[in-house]
Short mmCIF file of C-alpha atoms (C1' of nucleotides) in Angstrom, two decimals:
data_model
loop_
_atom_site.label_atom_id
_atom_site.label_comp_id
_atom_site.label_asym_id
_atom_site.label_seq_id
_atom_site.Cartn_x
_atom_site.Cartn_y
_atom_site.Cartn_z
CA UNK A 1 111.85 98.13 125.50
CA UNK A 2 113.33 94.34 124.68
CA UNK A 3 116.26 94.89 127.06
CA UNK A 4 117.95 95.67 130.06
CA UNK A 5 114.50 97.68 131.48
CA UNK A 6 115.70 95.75 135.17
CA UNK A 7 114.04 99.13 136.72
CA UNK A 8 115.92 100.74 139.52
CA UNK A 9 119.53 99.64 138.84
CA UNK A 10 119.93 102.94 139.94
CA UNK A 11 120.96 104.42 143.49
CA UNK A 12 120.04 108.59 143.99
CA UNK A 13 116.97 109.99 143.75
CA UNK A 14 115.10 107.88 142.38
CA UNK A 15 112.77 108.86 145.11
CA UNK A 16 111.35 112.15 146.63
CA UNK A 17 110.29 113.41 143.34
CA UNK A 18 106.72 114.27 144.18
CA UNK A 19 108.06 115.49 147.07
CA UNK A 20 105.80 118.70 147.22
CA UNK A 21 104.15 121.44 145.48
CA UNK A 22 107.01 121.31 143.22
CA UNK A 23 105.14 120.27 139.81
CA UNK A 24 101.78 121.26 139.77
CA UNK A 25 100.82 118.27 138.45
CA UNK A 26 97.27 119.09 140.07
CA UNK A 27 94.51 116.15 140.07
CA UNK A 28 95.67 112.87 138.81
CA UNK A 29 95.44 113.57 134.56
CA UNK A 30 95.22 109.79 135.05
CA UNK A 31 97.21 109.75 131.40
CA UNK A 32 99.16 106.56 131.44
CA UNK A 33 101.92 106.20 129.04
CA UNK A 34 102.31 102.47 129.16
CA UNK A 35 98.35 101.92 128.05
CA UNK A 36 98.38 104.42 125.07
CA UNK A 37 97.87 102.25 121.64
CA UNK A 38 100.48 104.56 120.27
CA UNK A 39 103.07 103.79 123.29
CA UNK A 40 102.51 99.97 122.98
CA UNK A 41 102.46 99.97 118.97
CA UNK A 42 106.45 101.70 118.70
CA UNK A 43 107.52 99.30 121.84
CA UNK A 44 106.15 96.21 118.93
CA UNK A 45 108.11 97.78 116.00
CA UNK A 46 111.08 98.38 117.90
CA UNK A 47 111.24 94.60 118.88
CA UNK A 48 110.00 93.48 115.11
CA UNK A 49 112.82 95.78 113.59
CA UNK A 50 115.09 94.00 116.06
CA UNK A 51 114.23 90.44 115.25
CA UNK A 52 114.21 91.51 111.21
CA UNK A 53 117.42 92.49 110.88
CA UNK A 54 119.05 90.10 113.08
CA UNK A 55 117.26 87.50 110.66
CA UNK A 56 118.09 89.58 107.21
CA UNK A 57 120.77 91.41 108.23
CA UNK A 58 120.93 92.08 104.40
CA UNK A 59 118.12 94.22 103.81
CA UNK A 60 115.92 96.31 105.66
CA UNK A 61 112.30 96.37 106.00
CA UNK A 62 111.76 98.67 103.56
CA UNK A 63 113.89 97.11 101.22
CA UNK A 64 113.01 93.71 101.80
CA UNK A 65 109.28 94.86 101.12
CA UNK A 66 110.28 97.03 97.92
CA UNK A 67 112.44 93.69 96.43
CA UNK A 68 109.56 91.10 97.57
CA UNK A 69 107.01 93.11 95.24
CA UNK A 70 109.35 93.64 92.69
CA UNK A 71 110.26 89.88 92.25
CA UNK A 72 106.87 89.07 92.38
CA UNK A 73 105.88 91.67 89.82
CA UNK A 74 108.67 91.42 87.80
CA UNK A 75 108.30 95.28 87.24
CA UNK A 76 107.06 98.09 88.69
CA UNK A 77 107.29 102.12 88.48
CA UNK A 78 108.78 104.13 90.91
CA UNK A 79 105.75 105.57 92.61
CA UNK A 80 103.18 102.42 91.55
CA UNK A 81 105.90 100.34 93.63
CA UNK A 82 105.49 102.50 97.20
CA UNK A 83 101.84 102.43 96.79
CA UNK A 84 102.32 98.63 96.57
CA UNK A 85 104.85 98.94 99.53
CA UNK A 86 102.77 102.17 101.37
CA UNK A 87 105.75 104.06 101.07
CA UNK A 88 104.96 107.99 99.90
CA UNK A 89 107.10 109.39 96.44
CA UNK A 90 109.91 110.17 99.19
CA UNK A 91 110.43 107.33 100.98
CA UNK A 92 110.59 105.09 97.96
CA UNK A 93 112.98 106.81 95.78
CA UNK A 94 114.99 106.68 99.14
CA UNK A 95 114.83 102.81 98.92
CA UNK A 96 114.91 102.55 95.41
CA UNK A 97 118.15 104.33 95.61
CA UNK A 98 119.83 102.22 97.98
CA UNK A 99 118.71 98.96 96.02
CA UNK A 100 119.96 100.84 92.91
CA UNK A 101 123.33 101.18 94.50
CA UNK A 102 123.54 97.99 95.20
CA UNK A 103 122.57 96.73 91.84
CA UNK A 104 119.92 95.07 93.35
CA UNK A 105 117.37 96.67 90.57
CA UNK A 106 117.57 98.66 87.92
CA UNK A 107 115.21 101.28 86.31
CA UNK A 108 114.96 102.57 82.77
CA UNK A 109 112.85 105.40 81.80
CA UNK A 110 109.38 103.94 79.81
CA UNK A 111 109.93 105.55 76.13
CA UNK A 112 105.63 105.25 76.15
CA UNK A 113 105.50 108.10 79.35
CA UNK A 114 108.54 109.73 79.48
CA UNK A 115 107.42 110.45 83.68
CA UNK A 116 107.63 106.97 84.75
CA UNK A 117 110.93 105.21 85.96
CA UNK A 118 110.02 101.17 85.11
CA UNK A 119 112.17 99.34 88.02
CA UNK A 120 113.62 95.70 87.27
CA UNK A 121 115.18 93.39 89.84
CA UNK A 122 118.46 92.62 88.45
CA UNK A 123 119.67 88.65 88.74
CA UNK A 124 121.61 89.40 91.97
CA UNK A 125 118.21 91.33 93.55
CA UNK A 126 116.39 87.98 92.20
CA UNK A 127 118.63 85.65 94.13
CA UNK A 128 118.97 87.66 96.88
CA UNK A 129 115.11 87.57 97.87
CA UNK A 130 114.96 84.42 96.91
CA UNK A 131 117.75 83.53 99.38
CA UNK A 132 115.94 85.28 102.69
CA UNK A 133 112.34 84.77 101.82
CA UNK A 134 112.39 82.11 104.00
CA UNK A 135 113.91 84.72 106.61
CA UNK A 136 110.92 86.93 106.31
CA UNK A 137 108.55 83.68 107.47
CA UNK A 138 110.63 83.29 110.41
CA UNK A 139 110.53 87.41 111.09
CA UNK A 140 106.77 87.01 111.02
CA UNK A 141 106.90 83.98 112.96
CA UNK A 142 109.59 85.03 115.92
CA UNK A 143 107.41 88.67 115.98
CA UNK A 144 104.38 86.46 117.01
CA UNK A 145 106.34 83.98 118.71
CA UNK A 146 104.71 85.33 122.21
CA UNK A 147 101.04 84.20 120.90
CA UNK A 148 99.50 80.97 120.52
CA UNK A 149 97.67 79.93 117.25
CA UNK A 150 94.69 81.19 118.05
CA UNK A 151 95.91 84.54 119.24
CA UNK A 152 98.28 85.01 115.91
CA UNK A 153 94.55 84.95 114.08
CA UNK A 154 92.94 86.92 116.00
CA UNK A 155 95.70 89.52 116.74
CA UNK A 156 96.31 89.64 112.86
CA UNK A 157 92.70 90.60 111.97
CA UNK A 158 92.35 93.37 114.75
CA UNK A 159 95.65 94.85 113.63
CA UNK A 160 94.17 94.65 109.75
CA UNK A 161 91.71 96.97 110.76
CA UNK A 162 93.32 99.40 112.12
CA UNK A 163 95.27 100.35 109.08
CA UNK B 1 98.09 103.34 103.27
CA UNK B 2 95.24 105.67 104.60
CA UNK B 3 94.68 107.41 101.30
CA UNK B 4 94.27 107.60 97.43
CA UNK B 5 95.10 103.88 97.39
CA UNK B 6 92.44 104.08 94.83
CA UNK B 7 93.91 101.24 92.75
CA UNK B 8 94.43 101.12 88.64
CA UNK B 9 94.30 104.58 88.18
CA UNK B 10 96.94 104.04 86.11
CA UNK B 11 96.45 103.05 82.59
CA UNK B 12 99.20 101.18 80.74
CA UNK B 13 101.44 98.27 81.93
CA UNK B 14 99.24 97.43 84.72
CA UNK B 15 99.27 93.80 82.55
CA UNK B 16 101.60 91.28 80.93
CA UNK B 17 104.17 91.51 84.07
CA UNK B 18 103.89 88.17 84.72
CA UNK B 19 103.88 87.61 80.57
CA UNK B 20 106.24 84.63 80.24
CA UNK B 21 109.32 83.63 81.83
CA UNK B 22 111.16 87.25 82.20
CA UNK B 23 111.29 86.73 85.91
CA UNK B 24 112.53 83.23 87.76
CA UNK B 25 110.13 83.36 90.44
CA UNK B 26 110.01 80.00 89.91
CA UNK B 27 107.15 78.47 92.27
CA UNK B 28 105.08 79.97 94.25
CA UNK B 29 106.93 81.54 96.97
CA UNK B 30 103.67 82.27 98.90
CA UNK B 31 105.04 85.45 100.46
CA UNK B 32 102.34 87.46 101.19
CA UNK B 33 103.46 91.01 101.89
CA UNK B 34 100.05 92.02 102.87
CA UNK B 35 99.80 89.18 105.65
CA UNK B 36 102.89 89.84 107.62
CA UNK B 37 102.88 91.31 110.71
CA UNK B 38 105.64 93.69 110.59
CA UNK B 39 103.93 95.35 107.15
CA UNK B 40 100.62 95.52 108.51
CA UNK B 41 102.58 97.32 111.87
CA UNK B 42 104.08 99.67 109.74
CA UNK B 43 100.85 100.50 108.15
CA UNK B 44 99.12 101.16 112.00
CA UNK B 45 102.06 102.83 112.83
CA UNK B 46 101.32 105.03 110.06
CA UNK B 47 97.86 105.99 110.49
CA UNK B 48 98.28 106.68 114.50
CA UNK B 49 100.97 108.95 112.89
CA UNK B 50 98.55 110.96 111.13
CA UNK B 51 95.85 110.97 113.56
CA UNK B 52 98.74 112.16 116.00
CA UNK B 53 100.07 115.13 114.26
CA UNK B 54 96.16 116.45 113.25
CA UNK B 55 95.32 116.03 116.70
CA UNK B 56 98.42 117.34 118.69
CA UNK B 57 100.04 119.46 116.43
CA UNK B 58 102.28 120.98 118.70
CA UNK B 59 104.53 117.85 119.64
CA UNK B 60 105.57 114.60 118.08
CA UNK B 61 104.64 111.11 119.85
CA UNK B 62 108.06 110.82 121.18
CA UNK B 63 108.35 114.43 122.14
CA UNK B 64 104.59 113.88 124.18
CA UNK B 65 105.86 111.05 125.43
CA UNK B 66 108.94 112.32 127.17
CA UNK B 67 107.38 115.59 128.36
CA UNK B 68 104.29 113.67 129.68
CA UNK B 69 106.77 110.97 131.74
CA UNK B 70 108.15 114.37 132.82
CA UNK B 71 105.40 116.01 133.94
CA UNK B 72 104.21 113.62 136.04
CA UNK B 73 107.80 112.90 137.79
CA UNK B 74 108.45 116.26 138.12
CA UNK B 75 111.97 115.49 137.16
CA UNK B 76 114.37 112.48 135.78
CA UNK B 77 118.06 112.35 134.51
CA UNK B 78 117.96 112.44 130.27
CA UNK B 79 118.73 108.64 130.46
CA UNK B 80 116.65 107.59 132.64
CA UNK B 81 113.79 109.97 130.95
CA UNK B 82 114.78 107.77 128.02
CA UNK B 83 114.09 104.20 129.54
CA UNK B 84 110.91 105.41 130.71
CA UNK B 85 109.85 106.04 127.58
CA UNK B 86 111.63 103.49 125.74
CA UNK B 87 113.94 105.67 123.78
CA UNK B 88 117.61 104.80 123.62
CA UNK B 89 120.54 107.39 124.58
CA UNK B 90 121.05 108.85 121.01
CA UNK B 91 117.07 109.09 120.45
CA UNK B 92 116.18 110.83 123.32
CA UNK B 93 118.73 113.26 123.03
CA UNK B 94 117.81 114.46 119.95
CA UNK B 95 114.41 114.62 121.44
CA UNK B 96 115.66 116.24 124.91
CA UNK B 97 117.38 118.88 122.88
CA UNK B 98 114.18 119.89 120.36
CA UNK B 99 111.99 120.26 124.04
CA UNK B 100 114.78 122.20 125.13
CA UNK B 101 115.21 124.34 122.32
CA UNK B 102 111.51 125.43 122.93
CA UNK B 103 111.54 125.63 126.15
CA UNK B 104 109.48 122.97 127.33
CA UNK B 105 111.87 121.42 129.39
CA UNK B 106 115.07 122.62 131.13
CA UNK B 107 118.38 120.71 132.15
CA UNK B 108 121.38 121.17 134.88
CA UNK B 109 123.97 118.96 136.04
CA UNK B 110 123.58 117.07 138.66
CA UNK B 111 126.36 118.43 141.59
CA UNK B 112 126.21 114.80 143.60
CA UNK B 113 126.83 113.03 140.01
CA UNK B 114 128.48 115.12 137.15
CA UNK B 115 127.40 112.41 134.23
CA UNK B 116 124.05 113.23 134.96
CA UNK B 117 121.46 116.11 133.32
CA UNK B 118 118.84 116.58 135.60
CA UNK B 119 115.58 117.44 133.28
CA UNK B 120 112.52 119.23 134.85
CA UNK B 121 109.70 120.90 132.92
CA UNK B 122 109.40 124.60 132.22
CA UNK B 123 105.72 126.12 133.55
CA UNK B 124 105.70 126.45 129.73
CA UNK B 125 106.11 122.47 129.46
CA UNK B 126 103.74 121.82 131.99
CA UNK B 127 100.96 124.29 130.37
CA UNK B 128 101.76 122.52 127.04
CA UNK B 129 101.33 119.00 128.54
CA UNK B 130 97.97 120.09 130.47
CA UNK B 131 96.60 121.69 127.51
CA UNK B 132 97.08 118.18 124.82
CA UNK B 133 96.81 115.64 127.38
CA UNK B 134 92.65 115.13 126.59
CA UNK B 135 93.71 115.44 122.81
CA UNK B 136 96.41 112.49 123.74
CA UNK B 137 93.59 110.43 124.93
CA UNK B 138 91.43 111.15 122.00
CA UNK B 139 94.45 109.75 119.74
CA UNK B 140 94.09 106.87 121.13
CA UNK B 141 90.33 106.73 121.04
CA UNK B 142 90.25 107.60 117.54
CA UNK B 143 93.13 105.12 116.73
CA UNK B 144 90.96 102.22 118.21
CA UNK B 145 88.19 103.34 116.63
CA UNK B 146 87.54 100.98 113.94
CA UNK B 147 87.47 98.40 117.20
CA UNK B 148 84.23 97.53 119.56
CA UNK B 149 85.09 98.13 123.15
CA UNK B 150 85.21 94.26 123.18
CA UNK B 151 87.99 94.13 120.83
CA UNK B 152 89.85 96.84 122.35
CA UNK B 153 90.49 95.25 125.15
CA UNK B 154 91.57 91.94 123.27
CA UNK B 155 94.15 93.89 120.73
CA UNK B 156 95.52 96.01 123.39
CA UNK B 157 96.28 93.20 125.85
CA UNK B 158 97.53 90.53 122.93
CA UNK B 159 99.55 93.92 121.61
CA UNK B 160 101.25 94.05 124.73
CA UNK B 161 102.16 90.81 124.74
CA UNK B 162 104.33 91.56 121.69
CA UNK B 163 106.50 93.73 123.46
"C1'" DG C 1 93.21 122.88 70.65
"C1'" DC C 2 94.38 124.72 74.79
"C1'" DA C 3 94.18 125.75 79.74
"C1'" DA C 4 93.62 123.19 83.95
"C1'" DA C 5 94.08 119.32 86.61
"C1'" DT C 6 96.47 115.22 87.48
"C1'" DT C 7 100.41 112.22 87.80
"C1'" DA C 8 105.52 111.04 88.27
"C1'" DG C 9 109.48 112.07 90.14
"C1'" DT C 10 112.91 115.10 92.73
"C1'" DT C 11 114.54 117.93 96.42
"C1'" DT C 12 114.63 120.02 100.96
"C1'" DG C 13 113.73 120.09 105.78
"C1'" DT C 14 112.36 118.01 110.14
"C1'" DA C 15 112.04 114.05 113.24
"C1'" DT C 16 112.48 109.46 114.77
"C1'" DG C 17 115.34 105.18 115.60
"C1'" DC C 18 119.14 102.13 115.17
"C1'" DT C 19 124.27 100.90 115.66
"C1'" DA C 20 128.76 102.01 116.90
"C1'" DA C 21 132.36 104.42 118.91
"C1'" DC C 22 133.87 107.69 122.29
"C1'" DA C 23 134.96 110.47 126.72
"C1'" DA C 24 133.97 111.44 131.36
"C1'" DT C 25 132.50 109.99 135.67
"C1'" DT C 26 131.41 106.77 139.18
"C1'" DA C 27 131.26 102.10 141.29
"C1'" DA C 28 133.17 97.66 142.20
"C1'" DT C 29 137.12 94.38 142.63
"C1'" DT C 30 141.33 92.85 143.54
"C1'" DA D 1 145.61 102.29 145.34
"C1'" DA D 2 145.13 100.64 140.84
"C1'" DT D 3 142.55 98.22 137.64
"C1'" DT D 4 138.21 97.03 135.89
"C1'" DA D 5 133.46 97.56 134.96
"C1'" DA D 6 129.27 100.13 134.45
"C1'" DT D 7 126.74 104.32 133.59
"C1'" DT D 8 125.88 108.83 131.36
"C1'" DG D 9 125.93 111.64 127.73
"C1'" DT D 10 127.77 112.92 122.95
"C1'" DT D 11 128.66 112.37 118.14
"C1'" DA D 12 128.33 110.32 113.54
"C1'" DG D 13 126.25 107.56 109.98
"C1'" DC D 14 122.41 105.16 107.93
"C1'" DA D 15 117.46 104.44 107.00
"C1'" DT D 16 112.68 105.35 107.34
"C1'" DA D 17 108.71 108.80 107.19
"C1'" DC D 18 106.29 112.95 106.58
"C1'" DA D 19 105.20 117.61 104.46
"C1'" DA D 20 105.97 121.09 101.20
"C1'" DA D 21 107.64 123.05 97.11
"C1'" DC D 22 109.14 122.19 92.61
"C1'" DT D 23 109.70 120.45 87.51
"C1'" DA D 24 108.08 117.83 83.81
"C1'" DA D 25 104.88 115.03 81.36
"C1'" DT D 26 100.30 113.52 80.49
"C1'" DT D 27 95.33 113.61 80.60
"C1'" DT D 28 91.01 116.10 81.13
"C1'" DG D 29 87.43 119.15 80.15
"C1'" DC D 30 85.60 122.89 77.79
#
DNA sequence: GCAAATTAGTTTGTATGCTAACAATTAATT
DNA sequence: AATTAATTGTTAGCATACAAACTAATTTGC
């Protein structure tokens, strides 16, 4: 989608496709691709995931998100942390692994509810978000780079509500 | 992100995180996790997901995608099948082989140029495609739905932009 | 006080989506 | 003709993301 699309770099039959009866692709199902919401929206987080970690090559997304809360929290359970984050019981112990790994946080059962996993950044996971936060701005900021003012704000709300 | 987001369910420890100076975020970083584009993405990425899957059942976006582009070429090389619907070599043969393995889509080598798979549909494919392709269209509908026609038109065309 | 429902976390399986490296084939250049 | 470059497809590894099935702990409702 963000590169090298040039369209018809290429030489054989590219052509006499709908030659014939071959596909009975009968009456135009007039179902374009290219205009589908869905199409458009993975084209946008292709060239957002891009632009993030070519910005924070450190972290990704999910991390980034996971940490961000986490700092600003200062702690968290396991599962209270993806609902913060949207991430399902699956996906976050996923991330929360990885961070783990990299000492990034660290968790320590809660003696009060013996279920719950209460997740710390550790000093490294600290400085490390507070080292790219300024990253994320510019992520947010290169994503909407093709907008004017205006068009940020008003993009920004529509999008809101269709979460 | 689309459900039981309920909020303070919980019952203990919701309080005294930010209790004293246990965690240096020292001064407001104003990152707003909520407000950034590539969160709120993720989040609309996730509900079309789920209005997807309950609607088309049979096929993943990807999977709809390529055997729609398909369908109405009649035929493409796996590559090319891949720029067309903005899928990159690995992806879309991962998605070239699950259509395969059911039969949706068959592939032969190309005699005038041996690096090339020549992809065509099955008549089980094409059924398939003709069969979902309304319920495609009300994914998008549905997706857009918390949008006036007005707006619609304004997200979709600022959305592309983004691309 | 105890069964039932809820919540927290784990595990497994399937499906994108990316990067990177690779082999085979074909095209372009010298 | 030989080298170089580009294209096609494959493979491997990592990271979301979902659903479903499971254990364990806690809360509830009677």
């Amino acid at each position: 989608m963000s590169k090298s699309q040039s369209k018809s770099l290429k030489t054989v039959d590219e052509d006499h496709r709908h030659s014939d009866s071959e596909v009975s692709n009968l009456g135009k199902d007039h179902y374009l691709l290219e205009d589908q919401v869905g199409f458009i929206l993975r084209g946008v987080s292709q060239r957002h995931l891009s632009i993030f970690s070519r910005l924070i090559p450190e972290l990704t997304p999910t991390q980034f998100s996971a940490l961000s809360k986490l700092c600003q929290l200062g702690q968290a359970s396991q599962n209270e942390l993806g609902r913060l984050t949207a991430m399902d019981a699956a996906t976050i112990k996923g991330v929360v692994d990885r961070l783990k790994l990299r000492e990034l946080i660290s968790s320590e059962p809660l003696s009060s509810d013996l279920r719950r996993l209460i997740l710390k950044p550790t000093s490294a996971g600290q400085q490390l978000y507070l080292k790219v936060v300024s990253s994320a701005h510019a992520v947010t900021k290169e994503t909407l780079e093709p907008l004017s003012d205006k068009e940020k704000d008003v993009f920004l709300s529509l999008l809101k509500k269709l979460i």
